[in-house]
Coordinates of C-alpha atoms in Angstrom, one line a residue:
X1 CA -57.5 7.1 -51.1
X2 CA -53.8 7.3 -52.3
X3 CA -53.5 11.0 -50.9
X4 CA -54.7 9.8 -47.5
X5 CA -52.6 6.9 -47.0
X6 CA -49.6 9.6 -48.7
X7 CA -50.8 11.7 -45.4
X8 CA -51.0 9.0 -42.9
X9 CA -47.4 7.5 -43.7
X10 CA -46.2 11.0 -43.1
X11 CA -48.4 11.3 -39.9
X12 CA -46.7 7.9 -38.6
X13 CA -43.0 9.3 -40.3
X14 CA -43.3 11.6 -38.3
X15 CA -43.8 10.4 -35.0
X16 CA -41.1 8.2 -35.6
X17 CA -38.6 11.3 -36.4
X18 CA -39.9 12.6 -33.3
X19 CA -39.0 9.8 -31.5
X20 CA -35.6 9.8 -32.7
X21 CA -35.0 13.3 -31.8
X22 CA -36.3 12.7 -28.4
X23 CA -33.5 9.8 -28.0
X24 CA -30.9 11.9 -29.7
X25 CA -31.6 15.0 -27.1
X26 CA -32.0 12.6 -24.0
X27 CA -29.0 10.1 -25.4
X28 CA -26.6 13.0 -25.6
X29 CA -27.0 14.5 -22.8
X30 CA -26.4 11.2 -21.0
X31 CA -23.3 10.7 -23.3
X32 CA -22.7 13.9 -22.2
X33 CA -22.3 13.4 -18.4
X34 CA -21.2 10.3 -18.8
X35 CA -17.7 11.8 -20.9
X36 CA -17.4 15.0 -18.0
X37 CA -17.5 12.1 -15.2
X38 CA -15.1 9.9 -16.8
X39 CA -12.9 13.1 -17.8
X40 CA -12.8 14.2 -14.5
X41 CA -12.1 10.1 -13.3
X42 CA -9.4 9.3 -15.1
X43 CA -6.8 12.1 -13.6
X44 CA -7.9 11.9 -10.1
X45 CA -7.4 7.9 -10.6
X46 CA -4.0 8.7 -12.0
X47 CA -3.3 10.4 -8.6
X48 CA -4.9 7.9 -6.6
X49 CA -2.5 5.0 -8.4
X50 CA 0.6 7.6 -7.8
X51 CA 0.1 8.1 -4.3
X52 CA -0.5 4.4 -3.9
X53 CA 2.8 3.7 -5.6
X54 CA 5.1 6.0 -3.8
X55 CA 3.4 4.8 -0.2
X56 CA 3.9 1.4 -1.9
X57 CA 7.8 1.9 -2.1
X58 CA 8.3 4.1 1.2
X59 CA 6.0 0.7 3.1
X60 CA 8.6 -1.7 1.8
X61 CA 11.7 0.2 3.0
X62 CA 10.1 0.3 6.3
X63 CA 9.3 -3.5 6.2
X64 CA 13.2 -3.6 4.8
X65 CA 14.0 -1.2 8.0
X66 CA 12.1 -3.5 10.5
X67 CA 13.5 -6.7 9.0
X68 CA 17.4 -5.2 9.8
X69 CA 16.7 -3.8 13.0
X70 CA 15.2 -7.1 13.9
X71 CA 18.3 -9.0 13.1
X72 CA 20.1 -6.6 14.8
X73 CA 18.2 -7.0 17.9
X74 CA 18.6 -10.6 18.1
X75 CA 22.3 -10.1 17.1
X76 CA 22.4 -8.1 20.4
X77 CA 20.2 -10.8 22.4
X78 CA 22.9 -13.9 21.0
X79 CA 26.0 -11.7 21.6
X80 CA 24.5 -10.9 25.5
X81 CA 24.3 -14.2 26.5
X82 CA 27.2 -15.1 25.0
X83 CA 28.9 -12.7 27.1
X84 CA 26.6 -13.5 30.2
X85 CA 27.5 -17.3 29.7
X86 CA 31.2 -16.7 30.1
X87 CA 30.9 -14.0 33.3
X88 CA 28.7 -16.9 34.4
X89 CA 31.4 -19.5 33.9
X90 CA 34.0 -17.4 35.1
X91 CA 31.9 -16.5 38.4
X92 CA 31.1 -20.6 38.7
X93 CA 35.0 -21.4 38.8
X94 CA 35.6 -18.4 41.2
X95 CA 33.2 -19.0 43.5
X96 CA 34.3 -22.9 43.4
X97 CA 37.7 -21.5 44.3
X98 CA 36.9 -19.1 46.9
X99 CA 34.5 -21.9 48.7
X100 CA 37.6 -24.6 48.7
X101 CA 39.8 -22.1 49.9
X102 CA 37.8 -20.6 52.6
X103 CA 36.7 -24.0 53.5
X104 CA 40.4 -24.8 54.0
X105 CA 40.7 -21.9 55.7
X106 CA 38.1 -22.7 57.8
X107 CA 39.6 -25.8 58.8
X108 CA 42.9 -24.6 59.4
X109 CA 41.5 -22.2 61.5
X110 CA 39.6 -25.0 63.7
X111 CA 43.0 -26.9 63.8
X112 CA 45.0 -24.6 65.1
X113 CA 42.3 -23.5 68.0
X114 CA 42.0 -27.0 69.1
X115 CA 45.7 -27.8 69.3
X116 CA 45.4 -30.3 66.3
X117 CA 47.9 -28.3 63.9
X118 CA 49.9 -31.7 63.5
X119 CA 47.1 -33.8 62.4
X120 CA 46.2 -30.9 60.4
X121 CA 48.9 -30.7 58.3
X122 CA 48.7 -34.4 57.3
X123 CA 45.4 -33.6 55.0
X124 CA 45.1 -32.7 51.6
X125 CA 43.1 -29.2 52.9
X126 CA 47.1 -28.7 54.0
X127 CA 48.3 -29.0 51.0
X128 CA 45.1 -26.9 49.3
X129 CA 45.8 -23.8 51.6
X130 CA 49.5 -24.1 50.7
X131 CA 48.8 -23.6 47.4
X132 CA 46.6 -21.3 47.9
X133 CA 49.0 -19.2 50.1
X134 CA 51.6 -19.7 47.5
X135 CA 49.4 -17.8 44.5
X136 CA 47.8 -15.6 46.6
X137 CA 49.6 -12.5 45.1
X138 CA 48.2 -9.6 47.1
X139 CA 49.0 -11.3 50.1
X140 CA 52.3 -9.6 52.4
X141 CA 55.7 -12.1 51.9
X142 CA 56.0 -12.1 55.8
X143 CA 52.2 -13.2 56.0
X144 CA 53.2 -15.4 53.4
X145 CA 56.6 -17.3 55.0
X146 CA 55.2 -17.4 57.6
X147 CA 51.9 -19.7 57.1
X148 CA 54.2 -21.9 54.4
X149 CA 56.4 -22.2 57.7
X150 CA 53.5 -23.4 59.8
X151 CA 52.1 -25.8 56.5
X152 CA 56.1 -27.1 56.2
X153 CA 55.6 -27.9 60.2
X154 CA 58.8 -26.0 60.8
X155 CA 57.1 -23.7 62.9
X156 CA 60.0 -21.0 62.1
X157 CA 60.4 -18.8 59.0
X158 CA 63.5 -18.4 56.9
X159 CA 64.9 -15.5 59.1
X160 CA 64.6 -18.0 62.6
X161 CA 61.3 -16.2 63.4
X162 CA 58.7 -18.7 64.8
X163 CA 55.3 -17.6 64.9
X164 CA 53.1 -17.9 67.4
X165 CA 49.6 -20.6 66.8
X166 CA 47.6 -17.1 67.5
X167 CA 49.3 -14.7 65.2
X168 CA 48.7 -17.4 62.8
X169 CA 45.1 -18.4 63.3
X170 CA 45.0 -13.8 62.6
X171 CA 46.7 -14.1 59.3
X172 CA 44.1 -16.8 58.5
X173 CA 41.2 -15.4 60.2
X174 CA 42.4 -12.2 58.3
X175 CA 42.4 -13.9 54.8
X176 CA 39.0 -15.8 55.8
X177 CA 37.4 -12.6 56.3
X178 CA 39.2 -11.0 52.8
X179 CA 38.1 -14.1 50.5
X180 CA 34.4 -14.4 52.0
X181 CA 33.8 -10.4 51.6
X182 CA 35.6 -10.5 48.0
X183 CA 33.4 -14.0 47.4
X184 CA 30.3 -12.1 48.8
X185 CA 31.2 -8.9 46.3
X186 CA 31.8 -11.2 43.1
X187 CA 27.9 -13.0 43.9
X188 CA 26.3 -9.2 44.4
X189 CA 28.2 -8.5 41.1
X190 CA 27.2 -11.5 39.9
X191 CA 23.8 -11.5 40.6
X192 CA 23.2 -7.2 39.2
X193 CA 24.8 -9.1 36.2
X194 CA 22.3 -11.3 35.8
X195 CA 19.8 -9.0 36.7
X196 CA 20.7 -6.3 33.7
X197 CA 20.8 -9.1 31.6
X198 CA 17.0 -10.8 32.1
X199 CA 16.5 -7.0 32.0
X200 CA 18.2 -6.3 28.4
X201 CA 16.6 -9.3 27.4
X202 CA 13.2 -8.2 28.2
X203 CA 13.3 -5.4 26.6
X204 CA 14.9 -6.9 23.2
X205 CA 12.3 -9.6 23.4
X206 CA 9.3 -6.9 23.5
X207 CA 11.2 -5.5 20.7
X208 CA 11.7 -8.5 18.6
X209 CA 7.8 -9.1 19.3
X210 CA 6.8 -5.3 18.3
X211 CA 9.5 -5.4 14.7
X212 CA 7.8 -8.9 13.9
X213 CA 3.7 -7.3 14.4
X214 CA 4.9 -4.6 12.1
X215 CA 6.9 -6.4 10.0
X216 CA 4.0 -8.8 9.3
X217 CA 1.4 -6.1 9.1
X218 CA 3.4 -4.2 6.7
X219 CA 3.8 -7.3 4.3
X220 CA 0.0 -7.5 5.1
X221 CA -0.4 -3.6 3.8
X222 CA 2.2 -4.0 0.8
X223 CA 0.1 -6.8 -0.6
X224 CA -2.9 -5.0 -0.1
X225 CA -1.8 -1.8 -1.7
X226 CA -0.3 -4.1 -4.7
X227 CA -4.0 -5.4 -4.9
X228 CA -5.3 -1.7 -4.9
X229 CA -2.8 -0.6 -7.6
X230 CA -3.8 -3.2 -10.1
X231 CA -7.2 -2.9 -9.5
X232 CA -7.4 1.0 -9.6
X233 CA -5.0 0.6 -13.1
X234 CA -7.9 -2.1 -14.5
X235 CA -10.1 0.5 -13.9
X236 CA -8.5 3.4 -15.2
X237 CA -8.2 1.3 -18.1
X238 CA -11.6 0.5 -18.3
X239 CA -12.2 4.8 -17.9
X240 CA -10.2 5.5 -20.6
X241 CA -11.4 2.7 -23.1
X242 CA -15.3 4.3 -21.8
X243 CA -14.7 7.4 -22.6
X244 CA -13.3 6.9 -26.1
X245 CA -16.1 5.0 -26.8
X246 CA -18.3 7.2 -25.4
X247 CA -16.9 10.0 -27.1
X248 CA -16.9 8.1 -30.7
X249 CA -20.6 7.2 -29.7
X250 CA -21.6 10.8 -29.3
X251 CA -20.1 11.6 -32.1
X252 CA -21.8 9.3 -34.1
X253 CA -24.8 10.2 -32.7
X254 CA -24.5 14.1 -33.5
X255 CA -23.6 13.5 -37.4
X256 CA -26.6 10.5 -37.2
X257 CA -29.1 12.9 -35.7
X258 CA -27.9 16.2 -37.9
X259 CA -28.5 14.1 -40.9
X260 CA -32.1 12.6 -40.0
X261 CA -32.9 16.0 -39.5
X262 CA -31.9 16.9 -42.7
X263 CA -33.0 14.0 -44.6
X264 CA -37.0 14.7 -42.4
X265 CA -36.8 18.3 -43.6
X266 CA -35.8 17.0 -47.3
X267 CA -38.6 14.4 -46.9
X268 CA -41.4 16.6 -45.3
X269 CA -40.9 19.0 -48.4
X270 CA -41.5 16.5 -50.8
X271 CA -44.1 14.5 -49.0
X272 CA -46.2 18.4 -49.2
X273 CA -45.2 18.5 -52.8
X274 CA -46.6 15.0 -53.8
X275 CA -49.6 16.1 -51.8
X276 CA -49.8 19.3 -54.1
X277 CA -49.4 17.4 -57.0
X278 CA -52.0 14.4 -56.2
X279 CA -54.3 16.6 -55.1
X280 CA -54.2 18.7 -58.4
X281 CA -54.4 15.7 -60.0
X282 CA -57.2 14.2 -58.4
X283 CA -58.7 18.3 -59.3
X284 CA -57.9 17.9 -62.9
X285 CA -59.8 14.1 -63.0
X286 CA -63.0 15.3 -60.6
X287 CA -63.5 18.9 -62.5
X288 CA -67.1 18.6 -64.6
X289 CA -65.9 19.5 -67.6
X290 CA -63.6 16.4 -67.8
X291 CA -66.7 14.5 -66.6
X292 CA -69.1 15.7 -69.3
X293 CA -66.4 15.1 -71.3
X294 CA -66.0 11.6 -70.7
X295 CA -69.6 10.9 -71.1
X296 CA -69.6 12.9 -74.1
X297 CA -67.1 10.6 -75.5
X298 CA -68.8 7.2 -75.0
X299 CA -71.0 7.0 -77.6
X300 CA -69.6 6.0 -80.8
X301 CA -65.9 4.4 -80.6
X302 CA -64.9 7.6 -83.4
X303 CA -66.4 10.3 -82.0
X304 CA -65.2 9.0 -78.5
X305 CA -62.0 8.4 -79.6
X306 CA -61.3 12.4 -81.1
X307 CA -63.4 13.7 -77.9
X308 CA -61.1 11.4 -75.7
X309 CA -57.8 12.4 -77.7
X310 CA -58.4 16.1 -77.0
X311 CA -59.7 15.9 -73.5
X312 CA -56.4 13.5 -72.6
X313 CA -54.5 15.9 -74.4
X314 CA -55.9 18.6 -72.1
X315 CA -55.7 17.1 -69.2
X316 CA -52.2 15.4 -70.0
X317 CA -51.0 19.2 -70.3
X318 CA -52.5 20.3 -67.0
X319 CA -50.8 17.0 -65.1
X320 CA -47.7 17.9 -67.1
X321 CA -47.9 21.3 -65.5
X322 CA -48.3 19.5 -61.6
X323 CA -45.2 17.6 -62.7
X324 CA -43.0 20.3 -63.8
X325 CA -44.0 22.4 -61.0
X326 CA -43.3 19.2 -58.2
X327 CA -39.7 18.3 -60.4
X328 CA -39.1 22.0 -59.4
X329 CA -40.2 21.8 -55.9
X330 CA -38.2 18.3 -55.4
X331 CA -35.0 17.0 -54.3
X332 CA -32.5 15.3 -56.6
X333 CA -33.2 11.9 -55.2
X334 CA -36.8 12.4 -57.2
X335 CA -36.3 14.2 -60.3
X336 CA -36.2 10.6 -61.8
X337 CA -38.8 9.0 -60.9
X338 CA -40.7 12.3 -61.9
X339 CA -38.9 12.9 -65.1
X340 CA -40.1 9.1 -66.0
X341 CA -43.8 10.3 -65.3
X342 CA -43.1 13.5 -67.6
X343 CA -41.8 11.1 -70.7
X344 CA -44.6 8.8 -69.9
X345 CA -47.2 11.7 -70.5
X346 CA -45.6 13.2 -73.2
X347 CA -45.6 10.5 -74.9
X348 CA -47.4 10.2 -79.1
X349 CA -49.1 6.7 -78.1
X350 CA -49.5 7.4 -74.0
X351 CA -53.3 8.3 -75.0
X352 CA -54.6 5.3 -76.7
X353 CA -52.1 3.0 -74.9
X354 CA -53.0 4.1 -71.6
X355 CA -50.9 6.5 -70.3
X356 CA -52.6 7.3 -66.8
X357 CA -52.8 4.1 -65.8
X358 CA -48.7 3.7 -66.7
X359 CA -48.5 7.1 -64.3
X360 CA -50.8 5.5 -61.8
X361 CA -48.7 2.3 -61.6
X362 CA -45.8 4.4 -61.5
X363 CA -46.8 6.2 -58.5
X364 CA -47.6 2.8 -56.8
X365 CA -43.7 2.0 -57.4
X366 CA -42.9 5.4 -55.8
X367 CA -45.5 4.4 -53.0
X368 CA -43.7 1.2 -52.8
X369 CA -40.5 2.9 -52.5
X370 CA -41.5 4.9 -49.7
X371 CA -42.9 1.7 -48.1
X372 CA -39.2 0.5 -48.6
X373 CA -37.4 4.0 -46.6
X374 CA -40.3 3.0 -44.4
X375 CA -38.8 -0.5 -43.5
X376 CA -35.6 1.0 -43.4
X377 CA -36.7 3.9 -40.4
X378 CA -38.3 0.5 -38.7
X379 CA -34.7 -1.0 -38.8
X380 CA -33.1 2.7 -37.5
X381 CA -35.6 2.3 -34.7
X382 CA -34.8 -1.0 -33.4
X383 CA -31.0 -0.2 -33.9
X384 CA -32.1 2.7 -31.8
X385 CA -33.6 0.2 -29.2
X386 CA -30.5 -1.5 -29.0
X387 CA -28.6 1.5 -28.3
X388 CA -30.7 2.4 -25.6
X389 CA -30.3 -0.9 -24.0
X390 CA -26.5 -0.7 -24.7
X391 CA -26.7 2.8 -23.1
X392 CA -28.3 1.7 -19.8
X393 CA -26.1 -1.5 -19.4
X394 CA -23.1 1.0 -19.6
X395 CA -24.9 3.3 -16.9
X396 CA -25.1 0.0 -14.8
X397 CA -22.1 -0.8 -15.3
X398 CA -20.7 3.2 -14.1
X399 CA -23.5 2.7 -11.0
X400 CA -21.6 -0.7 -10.0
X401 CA -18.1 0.9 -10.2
X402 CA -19.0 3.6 -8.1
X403 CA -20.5 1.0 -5.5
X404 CA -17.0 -0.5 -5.7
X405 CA -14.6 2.5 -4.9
X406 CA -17.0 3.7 -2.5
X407 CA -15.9 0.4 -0.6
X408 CA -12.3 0.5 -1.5
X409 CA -12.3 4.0 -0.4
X410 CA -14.0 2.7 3.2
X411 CA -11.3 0.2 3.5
X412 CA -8.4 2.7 2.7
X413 CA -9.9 4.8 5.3
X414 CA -10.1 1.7 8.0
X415 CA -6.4 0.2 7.2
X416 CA -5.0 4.2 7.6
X417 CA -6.5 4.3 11.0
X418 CA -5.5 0.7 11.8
X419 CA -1.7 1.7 10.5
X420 CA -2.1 5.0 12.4
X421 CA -2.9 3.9 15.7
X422 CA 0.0 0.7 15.3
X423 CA 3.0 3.3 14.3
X424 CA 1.7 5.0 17.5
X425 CA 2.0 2.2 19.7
X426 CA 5.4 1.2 18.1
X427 CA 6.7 4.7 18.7
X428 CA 5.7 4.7 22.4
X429 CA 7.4 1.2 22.8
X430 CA 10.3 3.1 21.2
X431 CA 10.6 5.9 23.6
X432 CA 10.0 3.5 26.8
X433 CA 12.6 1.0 25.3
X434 CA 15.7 4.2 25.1
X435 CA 14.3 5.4 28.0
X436 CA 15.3 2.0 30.0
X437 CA 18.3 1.5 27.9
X438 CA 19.2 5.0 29.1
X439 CA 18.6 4.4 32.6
X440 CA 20.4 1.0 32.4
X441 CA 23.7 2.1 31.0
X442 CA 23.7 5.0 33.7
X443 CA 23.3 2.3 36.2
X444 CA 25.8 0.5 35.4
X445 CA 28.3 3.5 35.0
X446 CA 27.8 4.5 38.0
X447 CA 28.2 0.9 39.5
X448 CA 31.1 0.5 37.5
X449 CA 32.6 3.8 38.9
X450 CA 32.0 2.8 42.5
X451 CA 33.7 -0.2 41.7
X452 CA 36.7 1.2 40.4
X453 CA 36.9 3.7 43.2
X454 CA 36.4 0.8 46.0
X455 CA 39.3 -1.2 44.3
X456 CA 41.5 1.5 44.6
X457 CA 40.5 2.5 48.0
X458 CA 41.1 -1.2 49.0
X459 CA 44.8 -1.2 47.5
X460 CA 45.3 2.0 48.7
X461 CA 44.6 0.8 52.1
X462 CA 46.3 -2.9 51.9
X463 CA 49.5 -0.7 50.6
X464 CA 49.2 1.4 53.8
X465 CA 48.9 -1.5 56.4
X466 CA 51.9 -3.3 54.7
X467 CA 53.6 0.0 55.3
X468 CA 52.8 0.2 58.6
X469 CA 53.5 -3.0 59.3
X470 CA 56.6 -3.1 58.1
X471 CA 57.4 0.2 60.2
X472 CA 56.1 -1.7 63.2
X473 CA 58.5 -4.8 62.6
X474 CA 61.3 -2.2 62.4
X475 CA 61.2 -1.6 66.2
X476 CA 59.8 -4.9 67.7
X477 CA 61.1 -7.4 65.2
X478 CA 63.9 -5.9 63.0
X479 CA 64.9 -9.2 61.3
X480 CA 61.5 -8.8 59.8
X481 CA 61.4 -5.3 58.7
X482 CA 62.3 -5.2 55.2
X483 CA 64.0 -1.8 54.2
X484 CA 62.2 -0.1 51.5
X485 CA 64.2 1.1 48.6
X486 CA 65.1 4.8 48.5
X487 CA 62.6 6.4 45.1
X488 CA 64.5 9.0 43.3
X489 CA 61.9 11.2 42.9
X490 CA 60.7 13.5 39.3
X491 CA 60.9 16.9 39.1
X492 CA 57.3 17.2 39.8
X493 CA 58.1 15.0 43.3
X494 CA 61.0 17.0 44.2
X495 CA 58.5 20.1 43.5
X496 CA 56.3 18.7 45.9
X497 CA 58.7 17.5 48.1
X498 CA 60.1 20.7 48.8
X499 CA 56.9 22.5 49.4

């Protein structure tokens, strides 16, 4: 009985080492993937977080870039209507001018066709076109005396020339016509004015409107990518502190697994040699010799007493022999408990006092004491257990991460095309908004140009009628004609001149 239930605790020892090697085989090789995955995380998560930065910084000095250029723009749009408010004020007060002058003129003009000069000159419209006629600096000074001749009511000029009503109602007529087509010039100038300016304005506003969507969806993206950066550094974190404990884990495992293996090789050699011995034992005890023996012996207490002495003693040599031979056989961790049994056979009094039954209780302690590593496998299994469940929370854990980047990655992917297709947009309302700049300033160049040339073709051509006017006085009305002072002329005239 004791050498089967020896047997079937090795049987169930067994199965139980087997198991253990089965978790330490399948257990690191999980370990195993699991440290190569997280090996080959962490560095492409230190690039990720990298990258992230560096777009990080180059998004906020575009946000900084939009922010100035948006100042700038409405900078431009206060300064342009500052500008446009005061052409504006200054075109109001001309205009306001130009329509009390003409007006004057106008009446003037009516006056002196219906005879009425005398009542006309009584009005404050007399006294408006006189000072009108006395400011008017591009006007002629015989143009000039004479109309202050006609508003004094003198009817003659300095010189004793007195005008006729219809060489006066021409020099008005002729400055009616002059301040109505300069008035008319001044509103079309006025008017392209205002028309460049609702134009600038336009195109400021739709670039106020296009810096502020960027502006706000690039503070939008900066947060967002701040977000991302601490998340993917958690993470990496998380990686790193994984993968050391993985790696110590594994470790572990290894130097736990190499040593059951030991300790089941150490333990399946003596579990054969207590077999060996028991079973030589239970031999020695069964043979017929010692059976005759023992009957022979139970007789008469004397006789059974010498017969018993010498078959013990025979029999204590032959289980002395098993024991040697197992002590030999045995680990260490043994060679107590068997050198115990030895002593306890070898002992003078083991005989009479019993000595078997001291080696059979002794075994029982031994059996108890494999009952005891028993309990303590029982515990290395469900610490096993526990590892396993450990093991497969950590893989959920992995499986749940990888859900996670998976969808960070899909929104990366989304806010690059969203980001993409806006700086695209933005760059074509760039190129439109120089393009009409261009076009605008070349515009108003060239308007400016034919303004320029128009003003000198128009005192160009008041200086040649006052010349020839003059020359015309000369032979019908010399009082009038006013000599013209004689030019010394430059080299470069003289040059001329001569040629």
């Amino acid at each position: 009985a004791m050498q089967k239930k020896v047997e079937a605790e090795g049987e169930k020892e067994k199965e139980l080492y087997e198991k253990f090697m089965c978790y330490c085989k399948t257990g690191g090789s999980d370990l195993s993937a699991s440290i190569s995955a997280a090996e080959a995380k962490v560095p492409a998560v230190s690039s990720d977080i990298e990258a992230s930065e560096a777009k990080l910084a180059q998004t906020k000095e575009d946000l900084k870039q939009a922010q100035t250029d948006r100042v700038a723009a409405k900078e431009s749009m206060d300064e342009a209507t500052a500008i446009r408010q005061k052409e504006a004020a200054a075109f109001a007060a001309e205009k306001a001018e130009a329509d009390t002058n003409i007006g004057a003129l106008k009446k003037a003009i009516t006056a002196l066709e219906k005879g009425m000069a005398g009542g006309f000159l009584q009005t404050d419209t007399a006294q408006v076109l006189r000072r009108m006629v006395q400011g008017k600096q591009d006007m002629i000074d015989m143009d000039r005396q004479e109309i202050l001749a006609f508003l004094a009511g003198t009817q003659q000029s300095v010189d004793g020339y007195a005008p006729s009503s219809g060489e006066i109602t021409g020099i008005l007529k002729e400055m009616q016509d002059t301040m109505e087509k300069g008035l008319a010039e001044a509103t079309a100038e006025e008017e392209a004015s205002i028309k460049s300016y609702k134009e600038m304005m336009s195109a400021k506003s739709k670039e106020v409107e296009a810096l502020g969507a960027a502006i706000e969806a690039k503070t939008t993206q900066i947060g967002e990518l701040g977000v991302s950066i601490v998340q993917m550094k958690e993470d990496l974190t998380d990686t790193q502190a994984a993968l050391l404990a993985d790696q110590k884990f594994l470790k572990g495992l290894e130097e736990s697994c190499a040593t059951k293996t030991a300790e089941w090789e150490e333990r399946s050699k003596t579990r054969a040699e207590e077999l060996v011995a028991l079973a030589d034992t239970i031999k020695v005890l069964n043979d017929d010799d010692a059976l005759d023996l023992f009957k022979k012996t139970l007789p008469s207490a004397s006789s059974s007493f010498v017969q018993l002495a010498s078959g013990a003693s025979k029999q204590r040599s032959r289980a002395m022999d098993v024991l040697v031979k197992a002590r030999a056989a045995a680990p260490k961790s043994q060679h107590a408990a068997l050198d115990l049994l030895m002593l306890t056979l070898a002992g003078k009094k083991s005989l009479n006092q019993g000595g078997f039954e001291k080696v059979i209780k002794m075994v029982d302690d031994m059996i108890g004491v494999l009952k005891t590593e028993q309990r303590d496998d029982d515990d290395k299994k469900e610490y096993c257990a526990e590892q396993f469940d450990t093991t497969d929370d950590q893989k959920k854990t992995l499986q749940r991460s990888i859900s996670d980047e998976e969808s960070a990655i899909a929104t990366a992917k989304e806010a690059i095309a969203t980001l993409t297709e806006e700086i695209a947009a933005l760059e074509n309302g760039i190129k439109a908004l120089d393009k009409s700049v261009a076009e605008a300033t070349e515009q108003r160049q060239q308007e400016n140009m034919e303004y320029k040339e128009l003003m000198t073709a128009n005192t160009a051509a008041k200086e040649l009628l006052k010349f020839a006017k003059n020359r015309l006085q000369k032979f019908y009305n010399p009082k009038l004609h006013k000599s013209v002072p004689k030019q010394e002329l430059s080299a470069e005239g003289r040059i001329e001149a001569s040629m």
